[in-house]
Coordinates of C-alpha atoms in Angstrom, one line a residue:
X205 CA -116.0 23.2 8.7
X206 CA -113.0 23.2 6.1
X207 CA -111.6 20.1 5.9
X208 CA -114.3 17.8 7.6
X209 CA -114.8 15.8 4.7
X210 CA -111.4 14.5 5.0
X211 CA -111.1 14.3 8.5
X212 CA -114.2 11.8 8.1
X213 CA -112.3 9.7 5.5
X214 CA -109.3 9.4 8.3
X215 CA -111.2 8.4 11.0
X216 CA -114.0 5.6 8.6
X217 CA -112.9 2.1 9.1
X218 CA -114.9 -1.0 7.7
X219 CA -117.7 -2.6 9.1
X220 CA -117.9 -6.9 9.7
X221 CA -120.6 -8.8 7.4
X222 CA -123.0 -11.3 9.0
X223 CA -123.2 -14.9 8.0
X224 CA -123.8 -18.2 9.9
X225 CA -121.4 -20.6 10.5
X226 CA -121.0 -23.5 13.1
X227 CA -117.2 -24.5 14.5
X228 CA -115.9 -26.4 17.0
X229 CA -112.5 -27.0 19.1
X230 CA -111.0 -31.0 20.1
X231 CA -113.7 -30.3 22.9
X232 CA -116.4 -30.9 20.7
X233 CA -118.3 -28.0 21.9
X234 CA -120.6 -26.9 19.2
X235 CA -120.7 -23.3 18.0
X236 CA -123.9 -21.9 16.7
X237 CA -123.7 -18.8 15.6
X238 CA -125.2 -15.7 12.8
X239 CA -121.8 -14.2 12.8
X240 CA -118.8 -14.6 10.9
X241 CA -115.9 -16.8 12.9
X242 CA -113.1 -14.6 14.2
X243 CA -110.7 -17.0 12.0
X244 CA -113.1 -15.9 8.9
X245 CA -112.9 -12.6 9.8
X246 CA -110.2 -9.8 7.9
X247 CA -109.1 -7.6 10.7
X248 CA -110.5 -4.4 10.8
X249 CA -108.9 -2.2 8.4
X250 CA -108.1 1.6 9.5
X251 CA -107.8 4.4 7.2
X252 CA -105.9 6.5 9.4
X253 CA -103.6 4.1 10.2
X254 CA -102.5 3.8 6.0
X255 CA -100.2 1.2 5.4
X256 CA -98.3 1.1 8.8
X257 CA -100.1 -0.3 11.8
X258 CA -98.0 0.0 15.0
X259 CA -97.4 -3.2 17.5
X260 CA -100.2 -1.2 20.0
X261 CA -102.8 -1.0 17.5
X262 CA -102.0 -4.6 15.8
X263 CA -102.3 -6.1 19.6
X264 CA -105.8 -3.9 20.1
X265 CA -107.4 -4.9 16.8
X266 CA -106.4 -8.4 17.4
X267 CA -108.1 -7.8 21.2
X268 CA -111.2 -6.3 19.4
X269 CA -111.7 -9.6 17.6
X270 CA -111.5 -11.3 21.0
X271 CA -114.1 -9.2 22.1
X272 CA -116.5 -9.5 19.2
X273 CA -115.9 -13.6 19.7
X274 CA -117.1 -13.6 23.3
X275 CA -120.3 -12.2 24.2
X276 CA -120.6 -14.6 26.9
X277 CA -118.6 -16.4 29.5
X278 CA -119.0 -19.6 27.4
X279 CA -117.9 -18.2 24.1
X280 CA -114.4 -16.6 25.9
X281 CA -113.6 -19.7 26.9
X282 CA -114.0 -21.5 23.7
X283 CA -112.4 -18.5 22.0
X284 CA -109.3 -19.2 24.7
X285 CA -109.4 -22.7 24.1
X286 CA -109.3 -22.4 20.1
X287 CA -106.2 -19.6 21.0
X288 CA -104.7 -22.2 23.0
X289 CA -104.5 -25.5 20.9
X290 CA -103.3 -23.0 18.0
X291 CA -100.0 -22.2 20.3
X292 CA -99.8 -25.9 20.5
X293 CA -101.4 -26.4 24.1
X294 CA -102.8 -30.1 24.9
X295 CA -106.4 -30.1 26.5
X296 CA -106.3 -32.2 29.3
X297 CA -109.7 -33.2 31.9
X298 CA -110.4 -32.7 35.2
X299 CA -111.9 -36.3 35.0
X300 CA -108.8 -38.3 33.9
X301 CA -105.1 -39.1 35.5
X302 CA -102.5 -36.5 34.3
X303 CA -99.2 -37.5 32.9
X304 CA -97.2 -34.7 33.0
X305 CA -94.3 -33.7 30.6
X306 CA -91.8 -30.5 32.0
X307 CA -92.2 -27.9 29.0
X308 CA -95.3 -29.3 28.6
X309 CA -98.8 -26.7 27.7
X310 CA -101.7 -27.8 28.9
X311 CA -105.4 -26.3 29.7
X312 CA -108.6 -27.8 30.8
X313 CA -112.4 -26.2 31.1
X314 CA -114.6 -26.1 33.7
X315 CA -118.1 -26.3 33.5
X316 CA -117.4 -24.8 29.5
X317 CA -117.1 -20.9 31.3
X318 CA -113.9 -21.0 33.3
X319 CA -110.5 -22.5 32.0
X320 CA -106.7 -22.9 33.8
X321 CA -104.1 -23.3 31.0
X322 CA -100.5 -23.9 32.3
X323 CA -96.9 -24.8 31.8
X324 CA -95.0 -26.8 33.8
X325 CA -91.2 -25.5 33.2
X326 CA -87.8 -27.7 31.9
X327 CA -86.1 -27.2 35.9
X328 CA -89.8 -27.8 37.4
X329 CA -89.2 -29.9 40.7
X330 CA -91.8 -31.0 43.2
X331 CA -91.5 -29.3 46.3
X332 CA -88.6 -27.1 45.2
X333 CA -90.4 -25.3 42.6
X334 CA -93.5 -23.1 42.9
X335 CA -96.4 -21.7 40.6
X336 CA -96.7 -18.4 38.5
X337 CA -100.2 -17.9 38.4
X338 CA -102.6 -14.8 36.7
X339 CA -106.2 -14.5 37.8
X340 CA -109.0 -13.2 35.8
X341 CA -112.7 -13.8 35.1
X342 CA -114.8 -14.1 31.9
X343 CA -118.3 -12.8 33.3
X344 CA -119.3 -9.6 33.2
X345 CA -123.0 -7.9 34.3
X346 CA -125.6 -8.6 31.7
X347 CA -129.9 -10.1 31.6
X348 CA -129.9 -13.5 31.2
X349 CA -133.2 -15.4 30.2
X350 CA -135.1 -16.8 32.8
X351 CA -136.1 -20.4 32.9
X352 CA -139.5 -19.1 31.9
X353 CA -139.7 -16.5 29.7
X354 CA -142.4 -16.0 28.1
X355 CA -144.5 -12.7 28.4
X356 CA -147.3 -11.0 26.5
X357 CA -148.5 -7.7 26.8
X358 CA -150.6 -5.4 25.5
X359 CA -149.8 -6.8 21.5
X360 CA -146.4 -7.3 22.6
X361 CA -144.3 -10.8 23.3
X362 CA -141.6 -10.2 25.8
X363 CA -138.7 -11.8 27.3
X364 CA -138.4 -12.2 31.3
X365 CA -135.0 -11.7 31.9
X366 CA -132.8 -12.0 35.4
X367 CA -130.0 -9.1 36.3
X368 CA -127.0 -10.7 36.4
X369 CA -124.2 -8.7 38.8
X370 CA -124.0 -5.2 39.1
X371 CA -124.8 -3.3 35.5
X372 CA -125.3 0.3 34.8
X373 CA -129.3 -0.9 34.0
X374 CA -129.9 2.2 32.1
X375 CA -127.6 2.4 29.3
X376 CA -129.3 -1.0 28.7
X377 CA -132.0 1.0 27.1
X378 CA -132.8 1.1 23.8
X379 CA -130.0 -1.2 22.5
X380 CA -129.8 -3.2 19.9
X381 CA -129.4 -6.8 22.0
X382 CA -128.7 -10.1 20.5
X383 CA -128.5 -13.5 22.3
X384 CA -125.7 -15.7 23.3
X385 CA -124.7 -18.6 25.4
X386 CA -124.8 -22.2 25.6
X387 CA -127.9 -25.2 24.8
X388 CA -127.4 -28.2 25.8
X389 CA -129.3 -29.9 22.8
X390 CA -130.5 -33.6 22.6
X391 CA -128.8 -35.9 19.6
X392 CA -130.2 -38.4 18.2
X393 CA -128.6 -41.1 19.6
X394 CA -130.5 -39.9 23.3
X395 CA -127.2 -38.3 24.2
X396 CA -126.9 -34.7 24.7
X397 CA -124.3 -31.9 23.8
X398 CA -123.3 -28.7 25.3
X399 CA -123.7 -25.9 22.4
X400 CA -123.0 -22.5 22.0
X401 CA -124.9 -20.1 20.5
X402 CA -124.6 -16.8 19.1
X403 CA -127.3 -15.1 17.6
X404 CA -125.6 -11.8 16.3
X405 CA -128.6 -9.9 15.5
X406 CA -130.9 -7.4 17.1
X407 CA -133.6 -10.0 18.2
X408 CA -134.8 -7.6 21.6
X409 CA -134.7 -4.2 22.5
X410 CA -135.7 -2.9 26.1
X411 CA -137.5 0.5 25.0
X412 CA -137.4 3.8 27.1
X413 CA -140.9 5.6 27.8
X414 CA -140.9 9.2 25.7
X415 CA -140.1 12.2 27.3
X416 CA -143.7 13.4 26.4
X417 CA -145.0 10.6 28.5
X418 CA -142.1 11.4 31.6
X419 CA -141.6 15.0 32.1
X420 CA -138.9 13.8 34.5
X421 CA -136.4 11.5 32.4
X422 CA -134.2 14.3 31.9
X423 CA -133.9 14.7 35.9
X424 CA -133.6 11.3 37.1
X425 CA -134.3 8.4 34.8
X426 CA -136.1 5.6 37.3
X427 CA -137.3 2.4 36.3
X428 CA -138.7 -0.4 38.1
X429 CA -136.1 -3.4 37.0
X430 CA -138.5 -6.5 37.3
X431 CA -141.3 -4.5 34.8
X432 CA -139.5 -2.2 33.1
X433 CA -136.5 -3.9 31.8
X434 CA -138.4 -6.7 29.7
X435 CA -137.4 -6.9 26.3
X436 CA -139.1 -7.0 23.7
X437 CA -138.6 -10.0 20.8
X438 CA -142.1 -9.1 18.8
X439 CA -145.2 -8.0 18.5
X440 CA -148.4 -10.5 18.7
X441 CA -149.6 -9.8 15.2
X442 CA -146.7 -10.7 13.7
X443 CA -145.8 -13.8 15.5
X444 CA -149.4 -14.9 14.5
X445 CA -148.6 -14.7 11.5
X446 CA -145.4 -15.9 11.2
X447 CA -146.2 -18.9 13.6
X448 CA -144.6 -22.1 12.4
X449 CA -146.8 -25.9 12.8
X450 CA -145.2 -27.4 15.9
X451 CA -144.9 -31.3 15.4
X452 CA -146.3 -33.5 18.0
X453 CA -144.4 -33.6 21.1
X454 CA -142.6 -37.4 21.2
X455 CA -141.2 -38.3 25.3
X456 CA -138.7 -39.9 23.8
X457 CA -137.2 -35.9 23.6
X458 CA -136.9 -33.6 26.1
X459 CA -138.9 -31.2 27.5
X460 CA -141.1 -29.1 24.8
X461 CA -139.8 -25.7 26.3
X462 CA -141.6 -23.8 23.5
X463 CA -144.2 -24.4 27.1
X464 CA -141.8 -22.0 28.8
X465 CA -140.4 -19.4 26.1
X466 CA -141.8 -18.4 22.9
X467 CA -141.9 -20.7 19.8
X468 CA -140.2 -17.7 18.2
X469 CA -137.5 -17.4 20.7
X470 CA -136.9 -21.3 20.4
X471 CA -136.9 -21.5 16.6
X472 CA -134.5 -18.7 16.3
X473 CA -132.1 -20.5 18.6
X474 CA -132.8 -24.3 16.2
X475 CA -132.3 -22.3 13.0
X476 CA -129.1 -20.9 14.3
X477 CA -127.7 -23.7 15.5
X478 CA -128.7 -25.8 12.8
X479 CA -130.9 -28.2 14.8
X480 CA -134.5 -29.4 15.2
X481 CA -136.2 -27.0 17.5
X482 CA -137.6 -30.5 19.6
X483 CA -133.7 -31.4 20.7
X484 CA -133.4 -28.3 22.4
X485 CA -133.5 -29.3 26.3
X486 CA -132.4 -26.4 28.4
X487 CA -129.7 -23.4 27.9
X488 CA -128.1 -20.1 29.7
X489 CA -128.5 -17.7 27.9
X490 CA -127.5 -14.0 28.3
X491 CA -128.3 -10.8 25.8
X492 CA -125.9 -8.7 24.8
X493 CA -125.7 -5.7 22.8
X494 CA -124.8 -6.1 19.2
X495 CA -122.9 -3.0 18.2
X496 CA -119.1 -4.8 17.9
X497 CA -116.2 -3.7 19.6
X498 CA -114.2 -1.0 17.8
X499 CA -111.0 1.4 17.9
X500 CA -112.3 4.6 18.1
X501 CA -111.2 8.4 18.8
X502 CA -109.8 10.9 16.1
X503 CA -106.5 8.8 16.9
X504 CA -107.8 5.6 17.3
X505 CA -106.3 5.3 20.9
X506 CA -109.8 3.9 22.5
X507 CA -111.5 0.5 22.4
X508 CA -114.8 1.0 22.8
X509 CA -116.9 -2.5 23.3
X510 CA -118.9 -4.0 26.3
X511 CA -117.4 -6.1 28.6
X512 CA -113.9 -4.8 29.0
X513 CA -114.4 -5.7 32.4
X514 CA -113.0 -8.4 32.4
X515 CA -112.3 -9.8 29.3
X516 CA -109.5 -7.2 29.0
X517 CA -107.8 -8.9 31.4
X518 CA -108.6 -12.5 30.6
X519 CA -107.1 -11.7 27.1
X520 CA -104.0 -10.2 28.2
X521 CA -103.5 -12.8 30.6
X522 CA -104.4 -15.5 27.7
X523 CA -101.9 -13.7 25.5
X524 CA -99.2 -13.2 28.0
X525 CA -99.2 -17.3 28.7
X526 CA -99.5 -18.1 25.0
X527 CA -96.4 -15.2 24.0
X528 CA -94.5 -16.5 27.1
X529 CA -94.7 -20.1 25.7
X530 CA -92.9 -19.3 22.3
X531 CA -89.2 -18.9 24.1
X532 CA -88.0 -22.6 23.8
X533 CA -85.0 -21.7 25.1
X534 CA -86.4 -20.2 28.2
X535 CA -89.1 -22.8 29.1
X536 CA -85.8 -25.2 29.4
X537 CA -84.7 -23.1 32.1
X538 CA -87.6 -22.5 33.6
X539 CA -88.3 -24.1 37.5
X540 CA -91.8 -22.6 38.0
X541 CA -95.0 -23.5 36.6
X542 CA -96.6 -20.5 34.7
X543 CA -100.9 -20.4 35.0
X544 CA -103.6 -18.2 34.0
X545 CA -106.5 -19.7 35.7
X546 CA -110.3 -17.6 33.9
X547 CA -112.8 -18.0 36.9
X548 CA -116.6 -17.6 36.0
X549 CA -119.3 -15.4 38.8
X550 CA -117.2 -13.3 40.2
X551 CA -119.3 -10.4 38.9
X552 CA -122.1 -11.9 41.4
X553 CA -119.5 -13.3 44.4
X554 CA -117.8 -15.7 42.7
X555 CA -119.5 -18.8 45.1
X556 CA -120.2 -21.5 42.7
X557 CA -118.5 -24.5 41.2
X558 CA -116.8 -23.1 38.6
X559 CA -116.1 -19.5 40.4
X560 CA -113.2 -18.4 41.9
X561 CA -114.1 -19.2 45.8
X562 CA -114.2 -22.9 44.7
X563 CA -112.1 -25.5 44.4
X564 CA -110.7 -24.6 41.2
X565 CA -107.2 -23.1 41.8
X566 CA -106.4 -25.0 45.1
X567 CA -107.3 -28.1 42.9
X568 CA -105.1 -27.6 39.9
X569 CA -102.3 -27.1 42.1
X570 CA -102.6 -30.1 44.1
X571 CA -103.4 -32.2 40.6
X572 CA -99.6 -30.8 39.5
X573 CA -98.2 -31.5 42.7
X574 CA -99.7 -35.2 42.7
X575 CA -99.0 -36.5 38.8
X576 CA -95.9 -37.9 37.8
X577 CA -93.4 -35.5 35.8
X578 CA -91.6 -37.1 33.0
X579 CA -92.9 -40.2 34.3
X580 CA -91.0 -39.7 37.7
X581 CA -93.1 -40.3 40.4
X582 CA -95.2 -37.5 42.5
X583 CA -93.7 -37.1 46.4
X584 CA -94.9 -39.1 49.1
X585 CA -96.4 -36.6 51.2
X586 CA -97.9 -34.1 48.9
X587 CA -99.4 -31.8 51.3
X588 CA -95.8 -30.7 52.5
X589 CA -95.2 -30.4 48.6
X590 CA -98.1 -28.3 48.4
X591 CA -97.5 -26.0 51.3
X592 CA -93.6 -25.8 50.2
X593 CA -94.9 -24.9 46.5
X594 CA -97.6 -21.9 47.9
X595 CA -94.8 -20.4 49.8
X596 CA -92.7 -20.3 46.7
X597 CA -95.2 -19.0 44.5
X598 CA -97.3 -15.3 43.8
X599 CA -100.8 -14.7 42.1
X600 CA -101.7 -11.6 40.3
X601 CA -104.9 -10.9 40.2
X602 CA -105.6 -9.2 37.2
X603 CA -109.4 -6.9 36.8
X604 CA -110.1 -3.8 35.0
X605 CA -108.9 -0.7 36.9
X606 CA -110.7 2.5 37.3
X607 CA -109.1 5.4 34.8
X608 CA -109.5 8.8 35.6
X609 CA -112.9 10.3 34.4
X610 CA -112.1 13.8 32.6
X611 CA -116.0 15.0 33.8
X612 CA -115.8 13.4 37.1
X613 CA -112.0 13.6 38.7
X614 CA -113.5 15.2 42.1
X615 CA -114.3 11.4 42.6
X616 CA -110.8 10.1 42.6
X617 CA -107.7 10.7 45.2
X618 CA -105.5 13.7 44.0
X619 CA -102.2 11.4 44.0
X620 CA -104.3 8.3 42.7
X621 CA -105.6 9.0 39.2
X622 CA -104.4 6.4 36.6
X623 CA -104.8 7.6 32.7
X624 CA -105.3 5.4 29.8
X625 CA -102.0 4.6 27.6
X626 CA -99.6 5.0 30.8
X627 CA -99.6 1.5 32.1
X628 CA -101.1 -1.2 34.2
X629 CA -102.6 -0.3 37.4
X630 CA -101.6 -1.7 40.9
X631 CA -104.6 -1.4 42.9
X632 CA -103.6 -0.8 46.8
X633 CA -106.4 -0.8 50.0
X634 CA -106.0 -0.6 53.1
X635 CA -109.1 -2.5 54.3
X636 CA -107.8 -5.6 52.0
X637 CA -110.3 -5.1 49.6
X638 CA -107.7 -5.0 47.1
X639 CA -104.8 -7.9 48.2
X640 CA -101.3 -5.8 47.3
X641 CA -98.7 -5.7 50.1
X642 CA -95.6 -4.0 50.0
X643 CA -93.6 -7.2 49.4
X644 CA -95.6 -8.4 45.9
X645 CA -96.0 -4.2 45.0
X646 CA -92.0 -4.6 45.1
X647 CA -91.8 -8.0 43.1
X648 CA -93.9 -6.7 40.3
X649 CA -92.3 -3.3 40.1
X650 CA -88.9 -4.9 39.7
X651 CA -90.2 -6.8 37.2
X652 CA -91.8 -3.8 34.9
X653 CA -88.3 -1.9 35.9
X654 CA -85.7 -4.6 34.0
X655 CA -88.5 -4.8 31.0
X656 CA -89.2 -0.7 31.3
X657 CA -92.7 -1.4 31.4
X658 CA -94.8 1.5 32.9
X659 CA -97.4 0.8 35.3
X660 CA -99.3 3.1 38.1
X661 CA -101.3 2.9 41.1
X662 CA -104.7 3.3 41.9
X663 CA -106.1 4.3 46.2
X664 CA -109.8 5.1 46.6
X665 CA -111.1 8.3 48.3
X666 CA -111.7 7.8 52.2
X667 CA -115.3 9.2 51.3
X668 CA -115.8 6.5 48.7
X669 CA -116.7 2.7 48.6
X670 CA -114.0 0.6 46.9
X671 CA -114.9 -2.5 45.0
X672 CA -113.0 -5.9 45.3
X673 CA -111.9 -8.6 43.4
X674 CA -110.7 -12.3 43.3
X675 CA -107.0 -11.8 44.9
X676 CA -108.4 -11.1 48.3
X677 CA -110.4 -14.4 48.4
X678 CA -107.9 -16.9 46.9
X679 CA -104.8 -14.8 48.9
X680 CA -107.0 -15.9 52.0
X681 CA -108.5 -19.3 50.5
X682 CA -104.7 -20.2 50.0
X683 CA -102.1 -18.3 51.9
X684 CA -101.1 -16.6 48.7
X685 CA -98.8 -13.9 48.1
X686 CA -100.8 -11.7 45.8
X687 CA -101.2 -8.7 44.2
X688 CA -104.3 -7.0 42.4
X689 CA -103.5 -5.3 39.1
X690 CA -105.9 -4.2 36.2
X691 CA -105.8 -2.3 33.1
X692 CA -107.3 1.2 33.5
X693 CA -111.1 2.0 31.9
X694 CA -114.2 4.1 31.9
X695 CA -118.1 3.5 32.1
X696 CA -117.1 0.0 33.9
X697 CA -120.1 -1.8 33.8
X698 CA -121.8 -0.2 31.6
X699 CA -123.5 -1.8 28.2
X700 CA -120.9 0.2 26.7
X701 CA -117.2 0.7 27.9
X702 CA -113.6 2.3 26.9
X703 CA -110.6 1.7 27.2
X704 CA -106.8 2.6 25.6
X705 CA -104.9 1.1 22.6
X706 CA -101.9 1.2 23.9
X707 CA -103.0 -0.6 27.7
X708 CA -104.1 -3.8 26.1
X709 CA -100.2 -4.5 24.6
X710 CA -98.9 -3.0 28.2
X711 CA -100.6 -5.4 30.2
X712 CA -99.4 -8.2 28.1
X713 CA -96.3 -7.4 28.4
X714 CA -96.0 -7.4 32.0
X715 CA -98.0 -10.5 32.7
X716 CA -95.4 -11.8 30.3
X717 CA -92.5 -10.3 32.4
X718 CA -94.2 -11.8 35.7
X719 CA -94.1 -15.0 33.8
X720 CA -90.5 -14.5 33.0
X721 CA -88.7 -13.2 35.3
X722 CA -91.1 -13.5 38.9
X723 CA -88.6 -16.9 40.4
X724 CA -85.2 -14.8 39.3
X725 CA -87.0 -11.5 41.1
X726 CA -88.3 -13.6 43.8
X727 CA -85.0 -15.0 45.0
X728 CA -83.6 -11.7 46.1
X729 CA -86.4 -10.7 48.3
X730 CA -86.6 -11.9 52.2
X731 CA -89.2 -11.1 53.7
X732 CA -89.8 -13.7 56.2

């Protein structure tokens, strides 16, 4: 063991301190929350990397604060939207006319968990120009509270809790979970506001039976999900005696939902959010675990978090748009418009208002399309614009990818096995599952070729299932040209996942090269 003590030293890095602040964006979506703002926050500090920290590791740690600022779909896209107006992009809504400016940035939300930020370029034309788009979504597999919650057993108070998508369940046990997600919470003025909260602290904890009680766990650890994934927030005793005097319920609030969830579970959520515990009307909330998000490895080379899938997409596309936006002098010449467009639920199908099978993307489009540009006038028939623009334009759908597992690589295809720190993954199917053809494979491998960016490719086994993702749906939903691509990972869906250093600057960089260079690369291909 020579030498251990310092090999410790090189691989300690410092650990975030809790406090409670509240923040907001021009959306004036509150922020509740028992942890320290990202903007408050000194990056994490590395003793092994001294005083040099490369551009991989700078874009990683800067990812990792992304991470530790989202844990739900509601707090990403605040997080993107705060990103956003920093690199000087004007929120715009759904609800109003657009007047559009060419070089113009601009992002609007939906529904507070999806978001489309885009620029319209200086040479943008309707009808001769098309759209540079980057899907992503900001979900990922998690329990969320159910409407009600509140369960007592045996001395204990409990949390009902729904699954939401597909999770590895088990390595849910016996974390340390905290609670995040949005309130909508009565003012006094009879209005009410949609807040987020963020309740950074191990509140609940879903415990495993002992191994004294299961011979079996060892073998084959089965659980019954509806009964034996309740958390648990307390024991009876104590929340007897730590009961707080509930005032008298006035109608002229809302519903009294400590009827529905525990006063405990309610106060919490007031006292976090700095409100009265009576304006608190509804919410969707999710739990998550509250170990952060950290480099790790004896080389620091690993990001090990939850929900890589997909917010380490969503951040490189986020950061690819923003980057891409900082070359003046290309957005003059630029003809396309450049989008990233964050869906919400496509971890459970993606059918919903704010998901990726609805309006959303077909709707921005035609919005462009039909506002004036510079003040000139939108063209008369806008569904011939639209079709012309579709035909000119490619959307990358951009999910985690599947790296090779070191104790596992019997379950991956011999010639398809992608690796962490060797580039993006193009994700190919037969069956469609995955929407890459030969055409958009070409116009993306072009593009990494002139910025000697390396990517790979990923093919299931014949004798395994393949998952899917967004490009199919909107490639169909559209008539899109599209292509699926995804940084590679392990444990995907698991409480706890990893992924490389060196992938998260990688897939930046090409979405920025797609934004870049896709109408130059695109004009030299024929295909029909």
């Amino acid at each position: 063991m020579v030498g251990c003590g310092n090999l410790l030293k090189h691989i300690s890095h410092s650990l975030k301190r809790r406090s409670t602040t509240v923040s907001s964006t021009s959306s004036s979506t509150i922020v509740g929350s028992s942890f320290r703002s990202v903007s408050d926050i000194k990056k994490m500090e590395y003793s092994s990397a001294s005083t040099h920290v490369n551009d991989y590791k700078r874009q990683a740690l800067d990812f990792v604060d992304f991470l530790n600022a989202s844990p739900s779909s509601f707090h990403a896209v605040h997080e993107a939207s705060r990103r956003l107006e920093q690199a000087g992009f004007q929120r715009i809504n759904e609800k109003d006319s657009w007047d559009l400016k060419r070089a113009g940035k601009y992002y609007f939300t939906r529904n507070g968990s999806s978001l489309v930020a885009f620029i319209v370029g200086g040479r943008y034309e309707h009808g001769q120009s098309g759209f540079s788009i980057v899907g992503a979504h900001t979900d990922s597999p998690c329990l969320k509270v159910k409407p009600v919650s509140k369960k007592e057993q045996v001395g204990y108070i409990e949390v009902g809790v729904q699954l939401y998508g597909g999770g590895i369940w088990h390595t849910w046990f016996d974390r340390d979970l905290g609670i995040a997600g949005r309130v909508m919470v009565q003012q006094e003025d009879g209005s009410f506001k949609h807040t987020l909260v963020h309740i950074n602290k191990p509140i609940l904890r879903v415990p495993t039976l002992a191994i004294h009680l299961d011979g079996s766990a060892n073998e084959a650890f089965k659980f019954n999900k509806e009964t034996h994934m309740l958390p648990v927030l307390a024991t009876t005793a104590k929340s007897v005696l730590n009961a707080v005097k509930e005032e008298g319920y006035n109608k002229s609030w809302g519903p009294n939902q400590t009827k529905n969830h525990h006063p405990a579970l309610i106060h919490i959520l007031a006292e976090t959010m700095k409100v009265e515990a009576r304006q608190i009307c509804d919410f969707e909330l999710c739990l998550f675990d509250t170990q952060p998000a950290t480099l790790g490895g004896v080389y620091d080379e690993f990001v090990f978090s939850a929900r890589l899938d997909n917010l380490g997409m969503s951040y490189c596309s986020l950061m690819a748009l923003i980057q891409s936006s900082k070359d003046t002098q290309r957005l003059s010449n630029e003809s396309n418009v450049s989008m990233i467009s964050l869906f919400d639920n496509e971890e459970i199908g993606s059918t919903s208002a704010h998901g990726a099978n609805s309006n959303l993307l077909p709707s921005v489009i035609e919005r462009i399309i039909s506002s004036s540009i510079d003040h000139k006038l939108p063209p008369t028939n806008t569904k011939i614009a639209f079709e012309k623009a579709i035909h000119r334009s490619m959307l990358v759908s951009a999910d985690m990818a599947h790296a090779v597992h070191p104790n596992y690589s019997e379950k991956y295809e011999e010639n398809h096995r992608p690796q962490m720190h060797k580039g993006t993954v193009i994700k190919i199917n037969a069956n469609q599952r995955y929407a890459t053809t030969a055409p958009t494979s070409l116009i993306l491998r072009e593009i990494a070729r002139q910025r000697n960016i390396p990517i790979q490719e990923f093919v299931v086994r014949n004798d395994s299932p393949c998952g899917s993702t967004i490009g199919p749906m909107l490639s169909a939903k559209l008539g899109l040209r599209t292509i699926d691509v995804g940084n590679p990972q392990l444990s995907m869906h698991s409480i706890r996942e990893i992924g490389g250093v060196d992938d998260v600057k990688n897939g930046i960089d090409l979405l920025q090269a797609f934004f870049d260079l896709f109408p130059c690369v695109d004009s030299v291909v024929t295909v029909d």
